[in-house]
Amino acid sequence: MEKLLSWAEFEVVDLRVGTILTAEDFPKAKKPAYQLNIDFGDEIGTLKSSAQITAHYSKEELIGKQIVAVVNFPKKQIANFMSECLVTGFADENGDIILTSVDKAVPNGAKLK
């Protein structure tokens, strides 16, 4: 187990639900990835993210999928793309990412509690 967090430290991480609006190939990424546009509701708006999720997801099946992302990291330049949030997931036995998602629809921008 890693270092234990205090509740105050956990509260700093802003995990929100968003709906993927678009998914495009990202040929300039070092590893296969998609460029995503994700709707986080009126308070946050639409954010962009680069995600290495091509092993398990086609672009078409990502559209409309609700995912969980960290929305309060600094922006990160990846090749010619500015990633504005971190899409979360878990690695399978091959190290390929399975997205963190919700099993029932919730409003975009809902915060993990």
CSV table of C-alpha atoms in Angstrom, one decimal, residues 7 27 47 56 59 61 70 72 80 98:
chain,number,residue,atom,x,y,z
A,7,TRP,CA,-9.2,13.5,3.8
A,27,PRO,CA,-1.1,10.2,-35.1
A,47,LEU,CA,-12.2,19.9,-22.0
A,56,HIS,CA,-10.1,-1.6,-26.0
A,59,LYS,CA,-13.7,6.0,-31.7
A,61,GLU,CA,-18.0,3.4,-29.2
A,70,VAL,CA,-9.4,14.6,-13.0
A,72,ASN,CA,-7.8,20.1,-11.8
A,80,ASN,CA,0.9,19.3,-30.9
A,98,ILE,CA,-10.0,0.1,-19.2
